[in-house]
Amino acid sequence: MKQKKIIVENSVVSIVESSNFDPKKTLIFLHGWQQNALCFEKIFQILEEKNISFLSLDLPGFGGTPLVNKNWHIEDYGRFVIKIIQKLEIKKPILVGHSFGGRISIFIASFYENIEKIILIGSAGIKKKYNPFYFFTLKIAKYIFNIPLITKIGEKVKNKLRTRDYKNSGVMKQIFLNAIGNDLQKYMLQIKIPALLIWGEKDTETPINEAKIINEKIKNSSLKIIPLGTHFVYEEFPEEVAKYILNFIQ
């Protein structure tokens, strides 16, 4: 396994390659929010032992790849990944996307013909639904939080309501909001290639009910659920995740 940097459209991109990287037959890993190319390292070790070619990259704004634009959407990330595929002359790769990386994989697979298969691990892509009471509560909260005497208390409550990813996003906050506001079901319906969904049974970030929706929307897909696994099932049960990946690609 080796780390290197490439230039794509004047941007420096940090990537990780398998020692036997083969652009004619390879997996491409796309990490989740606030992760980087090496977050799949436990999986990579197993793939190296099996002589499976793979490539993983730091998406723009994460790891060693600088942010290109503060207002990017999933579609922009998808087109950027395609440029990397073209730059490295990769033929028919298999995309492996976790969470945020799953969003990108879904978009790419919906129209880009140079993809053989996709593997989604705890993938995001289903827009959260809230009942009317939620929005009523928000309106009341907004009024209460604007009362001077309890503004400080209100800020503490609002901070607790915000997700950990949002609070830790820094300059990436707008991109995070762009991502979670984008329902990708329209893209899922357009995917014709085989898809494997791997989910942790205890995933609370992208729960099982979302996995079942994705499984239904992507016609040629299968869903594997790992008991006791959470949103980071690939770290907790790398052998089992790798087993599903190997069975799917061979």
CSV table of C-alpha atoms in Angstrom, one decimal:
chain,number,residue,atom,x,y,z
A,1,MET,CA,0.0,0.0,0.0
A,2,LYS,CA,1.4,3.4,-1.0
A,3,GLN,CA,0.4,7.0,-0.6
A,4,LYS,CA,0.9,9.6,-3.4
A,5,LYS,CA,-0.4,12.9,-4.7
A,6,ILE,CA,-1.8,13.7,-8.2
A,7,ILE,CA,-2.9,16.9,-9.9
A,8,VAL,CA,-6.4,17.1,-11.1
A,9,GLU,CA,-7.6,20.4,-12.6
A,10,ASN,CA,-5.0,22.4,-10.6
A,11,SER,CA,-5.9,20.7,-7.4
A,12,VAL,CA,-3.6,18.4,-5.4
A,13,VAL,CA,-5.4,15.2,-4.5
A,14,SER,CA,-4.0,12.7,-1.9
A,15,ILE,CA,-4.6,9.1,-2.8
A,16,VAL,CA,-3.8,5.6,-1.4
A,17,GLU,CA,-3.1,2.8,-3.8
A,18,SER,CA,-2.7,-0.9,-3.3
A,19,SER,CA,0.8,-2.3,-4.0
A,20,ASN,CA,-0.6,-4.0,-7.1
A,21,PHE,CA,-2.8,-1.2,-8.4
A,22,ASP,CA,-4.3,-2.0,-11.7
A,23,PRO,CA,-6.3,0.7,-13.5
A,24,LYS,CA,-8.0,-2.0,-15.6
A,25,LYS,CA,-9.5,-3.8,-12.6
A,26,THR,CA,-9.8,-1.9,-9.4
A,27,LEU,CA,-12.0,-0.8,-6.5
A,28,ILE,CA,-12.3,2.9,-5.7
A,29,PHE,CA,-13.1,3.8,-2.1
A,30,LEU,CA,-14.9,7.1,-1.2
A,31,HIS,CA,-14.9,7.9,2.5
A,32,GLY,CA,-17.5,9.5,4.7
A,33,TRP,CA,-17.8,12.9,6.2
A,34,GLN,CA,-14.8,14.1,8.2
A,35,GLN,CA,-12.9,10.9,7.3
A,36,ASN,CA,-10.0,10.3,4.8
A,37,ALA,CA,-8.6,7.8,2.4
A,38,LEU,CA,-7.0,5.7,5.2
A,39,CYS,CA,-10.2,5.2,7.2
A,40,PHE,CA,-10.7,1.9,5.3
A,41,GLU,CA,-7.2,0.6,6.3
A,42,LYS,CA,-8.5,-2.6,8.0
A,43,ILE,CA,-10.3,-3.5,4.8
A,44,PHE,CA,-7.2,-2.6,2.7
A,45,GLN,CA,-5.0,-5.0,4.7
A,46,ILE,CA,-7.4,-7.9,3.8
A,47,LEU,CA,-7.6,-6.8,0.2
A,48,GLU,CA,-3.8,-6.6,-0.1
A,49,GLU,CA,-3.6,-10.2,1.2
A,50,LYS,CA,-6.0,-11.3,-1.5
A,51,ASN,CA,-4.1,-9.3,-4.2
A,52,ILE,CA,-7.1,-7.1,-4.9
A,53,SER,CA,-6.3,-3.8,-6.6
A,54,PHE,CA,-7.8,-0.7,-4.9
A,55,LEU,CA,-7.6,3.1,-4.8
A,56,SER,CA,-8.8,5.4,-2.1
A,57,LEU,CA,-8.7,9.2,-2.1
A,58,ASP,CA,-9.0,12.2,0.2
A,59,LEU,CA,-12.1,14.0,-1.1
A,60,PRO,CA,-11.7,17.8,-1.5
A,61,GLY,CA,-11.9,19.4,1.9
A,62,PHE,CA,-10.8,16.3,3.8
A,63,GLY,CA,-7.4,14.8,4.6
A,64,GLY,CA,-4.6,16.0,2.4
A,65,THR,CA,-6.9,17.3,-0.4
A,66,PRO,CA,-7.7,21.0,-0.2
A,67,LEU,CA,-11.2,22.4,-0.6
A,68,VAL,CA,-12.0,23.5,-4.1
A,69,ASN,CA,-15.2,25.4,-3.5
A,70,LYS,CA,-17.0,26.2,-0.3
A,71,ASN,CA,-20.4,25.8,-2.0
A,72,TRP,CA,-20.0,22.4,-3.6
A,73,HIS,CA,-22.9,19.9,-4.0
A,74,ILE,CA,-22.8,16.1,-4.3
A,75,GLU,CA,-22.9,16.5,-8.1
A,76,ASP,CA,-19.7,18.6,-8.0
A,77,TYR,CA,-17.9,15.9,-5.9
A,78,GLY,CA,-19.2,13.3,-8.3
A,79,ARG,CA,-17.9,15.1,-11.4
A,80,PHE,CA,-14.5,15.6,-9.6
A,81,VAL,CA,-14.2,11.9,-8.9
A,82,ILE,CA,-14.9,11.1,-12.5
A,83,LYS,CA,-12.1,13.5,-13.5
A,84,ILE,CA,-9.8,11.4,-11.3
A,85,ILE,CA,-11.0,8.2,-12.9
A,86,GLN,CA,-10.3,9.7,-16.3
A,87,LYS,CA,-6.9,11.1,-15.3
A,88,LEU,CA,-5.7,7.7,-14.1
A,89,GLU,CA,-7.3,6.0,-17.1
A,90,ILE,CA,-9.2,3.6,-14.9
A,91,LYS,CA,-11.5,1.2,-16.7
A,92,LYS,CA,-14.8,0.0,-15.2
A,93,PRO,CA,-14.0,0.5,-11.5
A,94,ILE,CA,-16.2,-0.7,-8.7
A,95,LEU,CA,-17.1,2.2,-6.4
A,96,VAL,CA,-17.2,1.6,-2.6
A,97,GLY,CA,-18.8,4.5,-0.8
A,98,HIS,CA,-19.4,5.0,2.9
A,99,SER,CA,-22.0,7.5,4.1
A,100,PHE,CA,-21.1,10.8,2.3
A,101,GLY,CA,-19.0,8.8,-0.1
A,102,GLY,CA,-22.0,6.7,-0.7
A,103,ARG,CA,-23.9,9.8,-1.8
A,104,ILE,CA,-21.2,10.5,-4.4
A,105,SER,CA,-21.2,6.9,-5.6
A,106,ILE,CA,-25.0,6.9,-6.1
A,107,PHE,CA,-24.8,10.1,-8.2
A,108,ILE,CA,-21.9,8.8,-10.3
A,109,ALA,CA,-23.5,5.4,-10.9
A,110,SER,CA,-26.8,7.0,-12.0
A,111,PHE,CA,-25.3,8.2,-15.3
A,112,TYR,CA,-21.6,7.4,-15.8
A,113,GLU,CA,-21.3,4.3,-17.9
A,114,ASN,CA,-17.6,3.6,-17.0
A,115,ILE,CA,-18.6,2.0,-13.6
A,116,GLU,CA,-19.0,-1.8,-13.3
A,117,LYS,CA,-20.6,-2.1,-9.8
A,118,ILE,CA,-21.2,-0.1,-6.6
A,119,ILE,CA,-20.9,-1.0,-3.0
A,120,LEU,CA,-22.6,1.2,-0.5
A,121,ILE,CA,-21.7,0.9,3.2
A,122,GLY,CA,-24.0,2.8,5.6
A,123,SER,CA,-24.7,5.1,2.7
A,124,ALA,CA,-26.5,8.5,3.1
A,125,GLY,CA,-28.9,9.7,0.4
A,126,ILE,CA,-32.4,9.6,1.9
A,127,LYS,CA,-33.5,13.0,3.1
A,128,LYS,CA,-34.7,12.9,6.7
A,129,LYS,CA,-38.5,13.4,7.2
A,130,TYR,CA,-39.9,15.3,10.1
A,131,ASN,CA,-43.5,15.4,11.3
A,132,PRO,CA,-45.5,18.7,11.4
A,133,PHE,CA,-45.0,18.8,15.2
A,134,TYR,CA,-41.3,19.1,14.6
A,135,PHE,CA,-41.7,22.3,12.5
A,136,PHE,CA,-44.2,23.7,15.0
A,137,THR,CA,-41.7,23.1,17.8
A,138,LEU,CA,-39.0,24.9,15.7
A,139,LYS,CA,-41.2,28.0,15.3
A,140,ILE,CA,-41.9,28.1,19.1
A,141,ALA,CA,-38.2,27.6,19.8
A,142,LYS,CA,-37.2,30.4,17.5
A,143,TYR,CA,-39.5,32.8,19.3
A,144,ILE,CA,-38.3,31.6,22.8
A,145,PHE,CA,-34.6,31.8,21.8
A,146,ASN,CA,-35.0,35.4,20.7
A,147,ILE,CA,-36.1,36.5,24.2
A,148,PRO,CA,-33.0,38.3,25.6
A,149,LEU,CA,-33.1,36.7,29.1
A,150,ILE,CA,-32.8,33.2,27.7
A,151,THR,CA,-30.8,33.7,24.6
A,152,LYS,CA,-27.7,32.0,26.1
A,153,ILE,CA,-29.8,29.0,27.2
A,154,GLY,CA,-31.4,28.9,23.7
A,155,GLU,CA,-27.9,28.7,22.1
A,156,LYS,CA,-27.0,25.8,24.3
A,157,VAL,CA,-30.2,24.0,23.3
A,158,LYS,CA,-29.7,24.7,19.6
A,159,ASN,CA,-26.1,23.4,19.7
A,160,LYS,CA,-27.4,20.2,21.2
A,161,LEU,CA,-29.9,19.8,18.4
A,162,ARG,CA,-27.3,20.3,15.7
A,163,THR,CA,-25.6,17.1,14.5
A,164,ARG,CA,-22.0,16.4,15.6
A,165,ASP,CA,-20.9,16.5,11.9
A,166,TYR,CA,-22.5,20.0,11.4
A,167,LYS,CA,-20.9,21.5,14.5
A,168,ASN,CA,-17.4,20.1,13.5
A,169,SER,CA,-17.6,21.1,9.8
A,170,GLY,CA,-16.0,24.5,10.0
A,171,VAL,CA,-15.7,26.0,6.5
A,172,MET,CA,-17.4,22.9,5.2
A,173,LYS,CA,-20.8,23.7,6.8
A,174,GLN,CA,-22.4,24.9,3.7
A,175,ILE,CA,-21.3,21.8,1.8
A,176,PHE,CA,-22.7,19.6,4.6
A,177,LEU,CA,-26.0,21.4,4.4
A,178,ASN,CA,-26.0,21.0,0.6
A,179,ALA,CA,-25.5,17.3,1.0
A,180,ILE,CA,-28.1,16.5,3.7
A,181,GLY,CA,-30.7,18.6,1.9
A,182,ASN,CA,-30.3,16.6,-1.3
A,183,ASP,CA,-32.6,13.5,-1.6
A,184,LEU,CA,-30.9,11.1,-4.0
A,185,GLN,CA,-33.8,8.8,-4.7
A,186,LYS,CA,-34.1,10.2,-8.2
A,187,TYR,CA,-30.6,9.0,-8.9
A,188,MET,CA,-31.1,5.6,-7.2
A,189,LEU,CA,-33.9,4.9,-9.7
A,190,GLN,CA,-31.5,5.4,-12.6
A,191,ILE,CA,-28.9,2.9,-11.4
A,192,LYS,CA,-28.8,-0.2,-13.6
A,193,ILE,CA,-25.6,-1.8,-12.5
A,194,PRO,CA,-25.3,-4.3,-9.7
A,195,ALA,CA,-25.2,-2.8,-6.2
A,196,LEU,CA,-24.3,-4.3,-2.8
A,197,LEU,CA,-25.5,-2.6,0.3
A,198,ILE,CA,-23.7,-3.3,3.6
A,199,TRP,CA,-25.3,-2.0,6.8
A,200,GLY,CA,-24.7,-2.2,10.5
A,201,GLU,CA,-27.8,-3.3,12.3
A,202,LYS,CA,-27.2,-0.6,15.0
A,203,ASP,CA,-26.6,2.2,12.6
A,204,THR,CA,-28.3,5.4,14.0
A,205,GLU,CA,-26.8,7.8,11.5
A,206,THR,CA,-28.2,6.1,8.4
A,207,PRO,CA,-30.7,3.6,10.0
A,208,ILE,CA,-31.8,0.3,8.5
A,209,ASN,CA,-35.1,1.7,7.3
A,210,GLU,CA,-33.0,4.0,4.9
A,211,ALA,CA,-31.1,0.9,3.7
A,212,LYS,CA,-34.3,-0.8,2.8
A,213,ILE,CA,-35.5,2.2,0.8
A,214,ILE,CA,-32.2,2.3,-1.1
A,215,ASN,CA,-32.5,-1.4,-1.7
A,216,GLU,CA,-36.0,-0.9,-3.1
A,217,LYS,CA,-35.0,2.0,-5.3
A,218,ILE,CA,-31.9,0.4,-6.8
A,219,LYS,CA,-33.4,-2.5,-8.7
A,220,ASN,CA,-30.3,-4.7,-9.1
A,221,SER,CA,-29.2,-4.5,-5.4
A,222,SER,CA,-28.8,-6.8,-2.4
A,223,LEU,CA,-28.7,-5.8,1.2
A,224,LYS,CA,-26.4,-7.4,3.8
A,225,ILE,CA,-27.0,-6.5,7.5
A,226,ILE,CA,-24.3,-7.1,10.1
A,227,PRO,CA,-25.6,-7.6,13.6
A,228,LEU,CA,-24.2,-5.3,16.2
A,229,GLY,CA,-22.6,-3.1,13.6
A,230,THR,CA,-23.0,0.6,13.7
A,231,HIS,CA,-22.5,3.4,11.1
A,232,PHE,CA,-18.8,2.5,11.1
A,233,VAL,CA,-19.3,-1.2,10.6
A,234,TYR,CA,-16.3,-1.4,8.3
A,235,GLU,CA,-14.0,-0.6,11.2
A,236,GLU,CA,-15.9,-2.8,13.7
A,237,PHE,CA,-16.2,-5.9,11.5
A,238,PRO,CA,-13.7,-5.6,8.7
A,239,GLU,CA,-13.4,-9.3,8.1
A,240,GLU,CA,-17.2,-9.6,7.5
A,241,VAL,CA,-17.4,-6.5,5.4
A,242,ALA,CA,-14.4,-7.7,3.3
A,243,LYS,CA,-16.0,-11.1,2.9
A,244,TYR,CA,-19.1,-9.5,1.4
A,245,ILE,CA,-17.0,-7.3,-0.9
A,246,LEU,CA,-14.9,-10.2,-2.2
A,247,ASN,CA,-18.0,-12.4,-2.9
A,248,PHE,CA,-19.6,-9.5,-4.7
A,249,ILE,CA,-16.6,-8.6,-7.0
A,250,GLN,CA,-15.5,-12.1,-7.9
